[in-house]
Coordinates of N, CA and C in Angstrom, one line a residue:
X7 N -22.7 14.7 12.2 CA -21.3 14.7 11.9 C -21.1 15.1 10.5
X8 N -19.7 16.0 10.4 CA -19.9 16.3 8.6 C -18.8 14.9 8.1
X9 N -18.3 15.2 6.8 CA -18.0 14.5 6.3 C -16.3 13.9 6.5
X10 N -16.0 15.3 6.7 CA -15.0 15.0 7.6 C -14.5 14.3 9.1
X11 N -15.4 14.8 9.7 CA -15.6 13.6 10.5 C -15.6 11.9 10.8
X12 N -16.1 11.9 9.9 CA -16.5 10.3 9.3 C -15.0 9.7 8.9
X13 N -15.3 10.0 8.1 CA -13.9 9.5 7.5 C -12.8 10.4 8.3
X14 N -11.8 9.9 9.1 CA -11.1 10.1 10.0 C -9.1 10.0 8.6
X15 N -9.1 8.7 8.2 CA -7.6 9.1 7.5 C -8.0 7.5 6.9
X16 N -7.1 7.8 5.4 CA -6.9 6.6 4.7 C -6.1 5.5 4.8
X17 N -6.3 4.2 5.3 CA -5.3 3.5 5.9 C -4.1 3.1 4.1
X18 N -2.8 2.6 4.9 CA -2.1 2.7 4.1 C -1.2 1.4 4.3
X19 N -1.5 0.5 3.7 CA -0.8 -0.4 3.9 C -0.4 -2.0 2.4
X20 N 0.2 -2.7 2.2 CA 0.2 -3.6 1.2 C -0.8 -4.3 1.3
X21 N -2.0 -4.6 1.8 CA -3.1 -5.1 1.7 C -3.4 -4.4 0.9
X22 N -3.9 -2.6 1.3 CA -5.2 -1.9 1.4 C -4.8 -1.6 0.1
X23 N -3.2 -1.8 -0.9 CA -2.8 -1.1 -2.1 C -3.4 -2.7 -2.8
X24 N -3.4 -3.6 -2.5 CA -3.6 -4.7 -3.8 C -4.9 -4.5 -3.7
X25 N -5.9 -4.3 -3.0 CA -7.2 -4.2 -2.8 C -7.9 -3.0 -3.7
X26 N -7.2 -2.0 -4.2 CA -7.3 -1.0 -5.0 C -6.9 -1.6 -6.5
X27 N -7.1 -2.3 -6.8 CA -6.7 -2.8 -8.0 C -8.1 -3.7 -8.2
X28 N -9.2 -4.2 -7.5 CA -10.4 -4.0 -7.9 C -11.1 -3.1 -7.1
X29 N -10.7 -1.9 -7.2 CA -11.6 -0.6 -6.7 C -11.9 -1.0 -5.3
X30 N -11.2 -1.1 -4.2 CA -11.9 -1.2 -2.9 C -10.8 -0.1 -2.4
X31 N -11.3 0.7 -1.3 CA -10.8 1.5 -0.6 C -10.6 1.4 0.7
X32 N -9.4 1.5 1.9 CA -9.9 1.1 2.7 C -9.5 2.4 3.6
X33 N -10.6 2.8 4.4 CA -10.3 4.0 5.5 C -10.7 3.5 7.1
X34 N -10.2 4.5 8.0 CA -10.7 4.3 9.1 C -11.4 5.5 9.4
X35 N -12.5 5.1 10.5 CA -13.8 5.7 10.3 C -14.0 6.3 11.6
X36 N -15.0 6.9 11.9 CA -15.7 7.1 13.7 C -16.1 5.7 13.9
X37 N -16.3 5.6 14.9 CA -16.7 4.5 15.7 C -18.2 4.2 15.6
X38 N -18.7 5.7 15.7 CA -20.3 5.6 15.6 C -20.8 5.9 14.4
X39 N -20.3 5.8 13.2 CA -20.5 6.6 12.2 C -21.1 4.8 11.1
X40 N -22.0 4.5 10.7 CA -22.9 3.8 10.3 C -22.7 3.6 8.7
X41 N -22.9 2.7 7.8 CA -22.4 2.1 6.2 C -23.2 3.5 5.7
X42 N -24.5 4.1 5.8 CA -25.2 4.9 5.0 C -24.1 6.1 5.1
X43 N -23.7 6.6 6.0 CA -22.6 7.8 6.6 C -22.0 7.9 6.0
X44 N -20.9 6.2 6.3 CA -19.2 6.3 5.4 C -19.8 6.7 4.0
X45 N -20.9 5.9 3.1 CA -21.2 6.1 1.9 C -21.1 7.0 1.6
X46 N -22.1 8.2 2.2 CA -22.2 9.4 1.9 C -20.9 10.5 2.0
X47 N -20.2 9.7 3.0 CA -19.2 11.1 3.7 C -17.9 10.9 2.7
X48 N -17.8 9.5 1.6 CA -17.1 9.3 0.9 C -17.3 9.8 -0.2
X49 N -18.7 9.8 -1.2 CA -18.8 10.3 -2.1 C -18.9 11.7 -1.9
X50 N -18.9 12.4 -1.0 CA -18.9 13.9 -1.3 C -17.5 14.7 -1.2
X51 N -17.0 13.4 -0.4 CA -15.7 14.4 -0.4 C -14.7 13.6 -1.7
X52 N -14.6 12.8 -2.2 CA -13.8 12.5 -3.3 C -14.3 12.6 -4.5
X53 N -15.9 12.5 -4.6 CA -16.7 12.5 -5.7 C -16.7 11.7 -6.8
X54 N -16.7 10.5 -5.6 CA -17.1 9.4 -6.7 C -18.6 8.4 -6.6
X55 N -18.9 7.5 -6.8 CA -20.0 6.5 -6.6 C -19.5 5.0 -6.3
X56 N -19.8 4.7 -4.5 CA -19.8 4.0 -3.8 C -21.0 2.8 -4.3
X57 N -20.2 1.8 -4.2 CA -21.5 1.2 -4.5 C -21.4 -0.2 -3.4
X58 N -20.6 -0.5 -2.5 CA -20.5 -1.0 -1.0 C -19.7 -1.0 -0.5
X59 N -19.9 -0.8 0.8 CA -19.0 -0.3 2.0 C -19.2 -1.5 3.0
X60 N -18.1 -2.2 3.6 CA -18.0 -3.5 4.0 C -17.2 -2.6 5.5
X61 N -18.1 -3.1 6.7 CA -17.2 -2.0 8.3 C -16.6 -3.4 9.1
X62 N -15.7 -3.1 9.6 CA -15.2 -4.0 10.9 C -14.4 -2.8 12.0
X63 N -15.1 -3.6 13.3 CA -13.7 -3.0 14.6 C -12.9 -3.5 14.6
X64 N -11.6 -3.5 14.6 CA -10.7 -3.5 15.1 C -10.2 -3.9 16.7
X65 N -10.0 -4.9 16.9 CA -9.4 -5.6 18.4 C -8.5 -4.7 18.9
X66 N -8.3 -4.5 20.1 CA -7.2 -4.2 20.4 C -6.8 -5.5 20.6
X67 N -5.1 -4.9 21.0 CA -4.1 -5.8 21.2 C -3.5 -5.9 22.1
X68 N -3.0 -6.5 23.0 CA -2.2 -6.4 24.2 C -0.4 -6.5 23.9
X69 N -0.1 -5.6 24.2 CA 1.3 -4.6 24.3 C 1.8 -5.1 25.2
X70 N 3.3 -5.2 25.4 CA 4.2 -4.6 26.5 C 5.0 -4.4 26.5
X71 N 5.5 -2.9 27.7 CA 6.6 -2.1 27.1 C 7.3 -2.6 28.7
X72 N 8.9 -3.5 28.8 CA 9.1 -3.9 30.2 C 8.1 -4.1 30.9
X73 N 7.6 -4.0 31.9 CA 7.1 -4.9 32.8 C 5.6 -4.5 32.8
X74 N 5.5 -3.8 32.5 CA 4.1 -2.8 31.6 C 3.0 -3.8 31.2
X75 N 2.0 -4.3 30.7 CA 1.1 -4.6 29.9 C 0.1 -3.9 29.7
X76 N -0.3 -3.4 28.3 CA -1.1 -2.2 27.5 C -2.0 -3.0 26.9
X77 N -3.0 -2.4 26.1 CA -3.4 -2.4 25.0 C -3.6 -1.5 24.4
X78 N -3.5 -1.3 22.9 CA -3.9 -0.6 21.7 C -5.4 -0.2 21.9
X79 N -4.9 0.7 20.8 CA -6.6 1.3 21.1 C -7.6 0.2 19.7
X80 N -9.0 0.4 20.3 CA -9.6 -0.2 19.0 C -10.2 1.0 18.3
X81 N -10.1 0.8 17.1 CA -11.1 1.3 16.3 C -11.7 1.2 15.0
X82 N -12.5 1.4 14.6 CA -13.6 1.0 13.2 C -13.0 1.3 11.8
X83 N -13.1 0.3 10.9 CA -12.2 0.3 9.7 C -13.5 -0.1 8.7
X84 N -13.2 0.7 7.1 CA -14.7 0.7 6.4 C -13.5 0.7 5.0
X85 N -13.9 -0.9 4.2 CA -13.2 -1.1 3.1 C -14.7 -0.7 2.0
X86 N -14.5 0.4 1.1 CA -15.4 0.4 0.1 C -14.7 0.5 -1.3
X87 N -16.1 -0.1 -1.5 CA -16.1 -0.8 -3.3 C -16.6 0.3 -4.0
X88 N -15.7 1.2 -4.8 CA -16.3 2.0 -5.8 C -16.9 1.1 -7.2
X89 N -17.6 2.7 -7.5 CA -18.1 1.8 -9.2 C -17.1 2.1 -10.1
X90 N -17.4 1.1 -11.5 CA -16.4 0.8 -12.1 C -15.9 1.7 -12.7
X91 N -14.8 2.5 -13.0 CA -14.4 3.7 -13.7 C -13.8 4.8 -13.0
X92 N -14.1 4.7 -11.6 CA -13.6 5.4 -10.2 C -12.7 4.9 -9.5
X93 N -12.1 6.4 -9.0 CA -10.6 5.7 -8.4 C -10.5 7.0 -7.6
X94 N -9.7 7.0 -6.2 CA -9.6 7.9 -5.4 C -7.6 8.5 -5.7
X95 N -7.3 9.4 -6.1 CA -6.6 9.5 -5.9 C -5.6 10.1 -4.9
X96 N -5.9 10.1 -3.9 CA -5.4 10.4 -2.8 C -4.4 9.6 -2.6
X97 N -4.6 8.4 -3.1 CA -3.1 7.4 -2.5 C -2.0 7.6 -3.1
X98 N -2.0 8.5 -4.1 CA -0.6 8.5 -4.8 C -0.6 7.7 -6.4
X99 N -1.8 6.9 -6.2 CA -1.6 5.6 -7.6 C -2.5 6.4 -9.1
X100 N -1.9 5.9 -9.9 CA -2.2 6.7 -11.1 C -3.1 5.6 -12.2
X101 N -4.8 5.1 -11.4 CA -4.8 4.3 -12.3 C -5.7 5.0 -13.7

């Protein structure tokens, strides 16, 4: 898998922004794509130094649209800790 792959899109939410104020990043990932991977697949594409990557799945949820009952889809979410002096700027934030 390249690097792109891996890293799928940066989640974006008031958690994942306070959490960037001690350097943690949070993205969602492949499913099968493993802590060495995200590591790698992060430092090469933003160019920085990862220094841990903490993974969880994601539950689905059960939905319902009228008389319907769904669930959401699940999938794998990877919060990493850069080193100190690194920052991703892809969010928009100017630290």
């Amino acid at each position: 898998m390249t690097a792109h792959e891996i890293i799928i899109r940066p989640i974006v939410s008031e958690r994942s922004f306070s959490g960037m104020e001690q350097n943690k990043y949070t993205f969602e990932v492949a499913k099968d794509a493993n802590k060495y991977q995200i590591k790698d697949a992060v430092e090469e594409i933003f160019g920085v130094k990862v220094v841990r990557v903490n993974t969880l799945t994601v539950k689905p949820k059960t939905k319902r649209v009228r008389y319907v009952a769904g669930k959401t889809r699940s999938w794998k979410k990877a919060i990493v800790t850069l080193a100190e002096g690194d920052a991703i700027e892809v969010f928009g934030n100017q630290a």
